[in-house]
PDB file of C-alpha atoms in Angstrom:
ATOM      1  CA  MET A 941     306.441  45.216  17.290  1.00  0.00           C
ATOM      2  CA  LYS A 942     306.124  48.626  18.607  1.00  0.00           C
ATOM      3  CA  PHE A 943     308.510  47.589  21.384  1.00  0.00           C
ATOM      4  CA  ILE A 944     310.843  45.846  19.395  1.00  0.00           C
ATOM      5  CA  VAL A 945     310.995  48.561  16.760  1.00  0.00           C
ATOM      6  CA  ALA A 946     311.836  51.277  19.090  1.00  0.00           C
ATOM      7  CA  LEU A 947     314.396  49.459  21.140  1.00  0.00           C
ATOM      8  CA  LEU A 948     316.588  48.679  17.968  1.00  0.00           C
ATOM      9  CA  PHE A 949     316.082  52.102  16.482  1.00  0.00           C
ATOM     10  CA  THR A 950     317.106  54.345  19.951  1.00  0.00           C
ATOM     11  CA  ALA A 951     320.113  51.147  20.435  1.00  0.00           C
ATOM     12  CA  LEU A 952     320.997  52.167  15.968  1.00  0.00           C
ATOM     13  CA  PHE A 953     320.339  56.233  16.938  1.00  0.00           C
ATOM     14  CA  GLY A 954     321.686  55.898  20.474  1.00  0.00           C
ATOM     15  CA  TYR A 955     325.044  54.806  18.640  1.00  0.00           C
ATOM     16  CA  PHE A 956     325.726  56.384  15.337  1.00  0.00           C
ATOM     17  CA  LEU A 957     324.185  59.943  16.823  1.00  0.00           C
ATOM     18  CA  PRO A 958     327.322  60.950  19.616  1.00  0.00           C
ATOM     19  CA  LEU A 959     329.149  60.055  16.334  1.00  0.00           C
ATOM     20  CA  PHE A 960     329.012  62.961  14.872  1.00  0.00           C
ATOM     21  CA  LEU A 961     327.465  65.321  18.219  1.00  0.00           C
ATOM     22  CA  PRO A 962     328.065  65.508  21.841  1.00  0.00           C
ATOM     23  CA  TRP A 963     328.197  62.074  23.766  1.00  0.00           C
ATOM     24  CA  TRP A 964     325.439  63.184  25.671  1.00  0.00           C
ATOM     25  CA  SER A 965     323.450  63.051  21.464  1.00  0.00           C
ATOM     26  CA  PHE A 966     321.479  59.356  23.150  1.00  0.00           C
ATOM     27  CA  VAL A 967     319.441  60.623  24.924  1.00  0.00           C
ATOM     28  CA  ILE A 968     317.875  63.444  21.881  1.00  0.00           C
ATOM     29  CA  ALA A 969     317.980  59.850  19.891  1.00  0.00           C
ATOM     30  CA  SER A 970     315.287  58.655  22.929  1.00  0.00           C
ATOM     31  CA  PHE A 971     313.071  60.989  23.372  1.00  0.00           C
ATOM     32  CA  ILE A 972     312.729  61.531  19.177  1.00  0.00           C
ATOM     33  CA  VAL A 973     312.316  57.623  18.924  1.00  0.00           C
ATOM     34  CA  ALA A 974     309.655  57.560  21.080  1.00  0.00           C
ATOM     35  CA  VAL A 975     308.030  60.490  20.155  1.00  0.00           C
ATOM     36  CA  PHE A 976     307.658  58.861  16.540  1.00  0.00           C
ATOM     37  CA  ILE A 977     307.062  55.184  18.150  1.00  0.00           C
ATOM     38  CA  HIS A 978     304.346  56.019  20.432  1.00  0.00           C
ATOM     39  CA  GLN A 979     303.214  53.720  23.205  1.00  0.00           C
ATOM     40  CA  LYS A 980     302.041  53.459  26.516  1.00  0.00           C
ATOM     41  CA  PRO A 981     304.960  55.527  29.588  1.00  0.00           C
ATOM     42  CA  TRP A 982     306.331  52.248  31.369  1.00  0.00           C
ATOM     43  CA  LYS A 983     307.354  50.523  27.201  1.00  0.00           C
ATOM     44  CA  ALA A 984     309.028  53.729  26.468  1.00  0.00           C
ATOM     45  CA  PHE A 985     310.753  53.972  29.733  1.00  0.00           C
ATOM     46  CA  LEU A 986     311.670  50.196  28.956  1.00  0.00           C
ATOM     47  CA  ALA A 987     312.369  50.536  25.268  1.00  0.00           C
ATOM     48  CA  GLY A 988     314.643  53.348  26.164  1.00  0.00           C
ATOM     49  CA  PHE A 989     316.192  51.726  29.244  1.00  0.00           C
ATOM     50  CA  ILE A 990     317.308  48.213  27.532  1.00  0.00           C
ATOM     51  CA  ALA A 991     318.190  49.884  24.663  1.00  0.00           C
ATOM     52  CA  LEU A 992     321.287  51.999  25.681  1.00  0.00           C
ATOM     53  CA  LEU A 993     321.810  49.681  28.742  1.00  0.00           C
ATOM     54  CA  LEU A 994     322.653  46.275  26.322  1.00  0.00           C
ATOM     55  CA  LEU A 995     324.173  49.133  24.232  1.00  0.00           C
ATOM     56  CA  TRP A 996     326.691  50.771  26.927  1.00  0.00           C
ATOM     57  CA  GLY A 997     327.286  47.609  28.531  1.00  0.00           C
ATOM     58  CA  ILE A 998     328.411  45.890  25.427  1.00  0.00           C
ATOM     59  CA  TYR A 999     330.343  49.166  23.977  1.00  0.00           C
ATOM     60  CA  ALA A1000     332.040  49.698  26.845  1.00  0.00           C
ATOM     61  CA  VAL A1001     333.156  45.672  27.053  1.00  0.00           C
ATOM     62  CA  VAL A1002     334.460  46.244  23.343  1.00  0.00           C
ATOM     63  CA  LEU A1003     336.127  49.445  24.495  1.00  0.00           C
ATOM     64  CA  ASP A1004     337.665  47.476  27.493  1.00  0.00           C
ATOM     65  CA  ASN A1005     338.789  44.165  26.131  1.00  0.00           C
ATOM     66  CA  PRO A1006     342.035  45.224  24.552  1.00  0.00           C
ATOM     67  CA  ASN A1007     343.902  46.637  26.930  1.00  0.00           C
ATOM     68  CA  GLN A1008     342.784  43.782  29.412  1.00  0.00           C
ATOM     69  CA  HIS A1009     341.263  46.145  31.693  1.00  0.00           C
ATOM     70  CA  ILE A1010     343.789  48.051  32.866  1.00  0.00           C
ATOM     71  CA  LEU A1011     341.739  51.605  32.541  1.00  0.00           C
ATOM     72  CA  SER A1012     338.690  50.369  33.855  1.00  0.00           C
ATOM     73  CA  THR A1013     339.935  48.906  36.936  1.00  0.00           C
ATOM     74  CA  LYS A1014     342.189  52.055  37.987  1.00  0.00           C
ATOM     75  CA  VAL A1015     338.656  53.557  37.562  1.00  0.00           C
ATOM     76  CA  ALA A1016     337.478  50.966  39.385  1.00  0.00           C
ATOM     77  CA  GLN A1017     340.261  52.193  42.505  1.00  0.00           C
ATOM     78  CA  ILE A1018     339.396  55.379  42.754  1.00  0.00           C
ATOM     79  CA  LEU A1019     335.490  55.134  42.721  1.00  0.00           C
ATOM     80  CA  PRO A1020     333.904  52.769  45.407  1.00  0.00           C
ATOM     81  CA  PHE A1021     333.964  49.487  43.428  1.00  0.00           C
ATOM     82  CA  ASN A1022     337.369  47.722  45.500  1.00  0.00           C
ATOM     83  CA  GLY A1023     339.390  47.693  41.529  1.00  0.00           C
ATOM     84  CA  SER A1024     335.949  45.747  40.408  1.00  0.00           C
ATOM     85  CA  TYR A1025     335.888  46.996  36.427  1.00  0.00           C
ATOM     86  CA  MET A1026     332.906  44.379  35.970  1.00  0.00           C
ATOM     87  CA  ALA A1027     331.468  46.886  38.352  1.00  0.00           C
ATOM     88  CA  LEU A1028     332.465  49.790  36.058  1.00  0.00           C
ATOM     89  CA  ILE A1029     330.626  48.338  33.250  1.00  0.00           C
ATOM     90  CA  ILE A1030     327.420  47.719  34.889  1.00  0.00           C
ATOM     91  CA  THR A1031     327.212  50.517  36.403  1.00  0.00           C
ATOM     92  CA  THR A1032     327.677  53.359  33.092  1.00  0.00           C
ATOM     93  CA  ALA A1033     325.329  50.676  31.569  1.00  0.00           C
ATOM     94  CA  ILE A1034     322.706  51.516  34.150  1.00  0.00           C
ATOM     95  CA  ILE A1035     322.963  54.957  34.493  1.00  0.00           C
ATOM     96  CA  GLY A1036     323.313  55.394  30.218  1.00  0.00           C
ATOM     97  CA  GLY A1037     319.520  52.498  30.595  1.00  0.00           C
ATOM     98  CA  LEU A1038     318.057  55.260  33.030  1.00  0.00           C
ATOM     99  CA  LEU A1039     319.391  58.191  31.163  1.00  0.00           C
ATOM    100  CA  SER A1040     317.698  57.442  27.738  1.00  0.00           C
ATOM    101  CA  GLY A1041     314.909  55.709  29.764  1.00  0.00           C
ATOM    102  CA  MET A1042     313.761  58.982  31.034  1.00  0.00           C
ATOM    103  CA  ALA A1043     313.905  60.306  27.225  1.00  0.00           C
ATOM    104  CA  ALA A1044     312.395  57.773  26.182  1.00  0.00           C
ATOM    105  CA  LEU A1045     309.356  58.829  29.226  1.00  0.00           C
ATOM    106  CA  THR A1046     309.663  62.319  28.414  1.00  0.00           C
ATOM    107  CA  GLY A1047     308.987  61.671  24.519  1.00  0.00           C
ATOM    108  CA  SER A1048     306.041  59.592  25.008  1.00  0.00           C
ATOM    109  CA  TYR A1049     304.437  61.448  28.627  1.00  0.00           C
ATOM    110  CA  LEU A1050     304.987  64.868  25.242  1.00  0.00           C
ATOM    111  CA  LYS A1051     303.305  62.724  22.676  1.00  0.00           C
ATOM    112  CA  GLU A1052     300.397  62.348  25.226  1.00  0.00           C
ATOM    113  CA  GLY A1053     300.310  66.044  25.882  1.00  0.00           C
ATOM    114  CA  LYS A1054     300.655  65.873  29.359  1.00  0.00           C
ATOM    115  CA  VAL A1055     303.785  67.321  28.825  1.00  0.00           C
TER     116      VAL A1055
END
């Protein structure tokens, strides 16, 4: 139950915080959620990772669909993705998930007193 609550709060705060603060504030949201909803470190990492993986992945697809993937295809041609916009979106989601997961892991370790 804590896992699902942490996942939902991380996704919720990870969406709303960057609307008012810098784009990287989703990391702060993951950290704060992990401090206040204490879990084992691996569960905290997993909750942060899954929450932002899904959030950034879905958000990237929602923003990319209206323009028929024009910009993401051009960016994917510059990067080593051979023009695959889906590879770019998946990479974006994984990077967001890893950043959020590491922040949640740090918050969990802080709560345990290991930091």
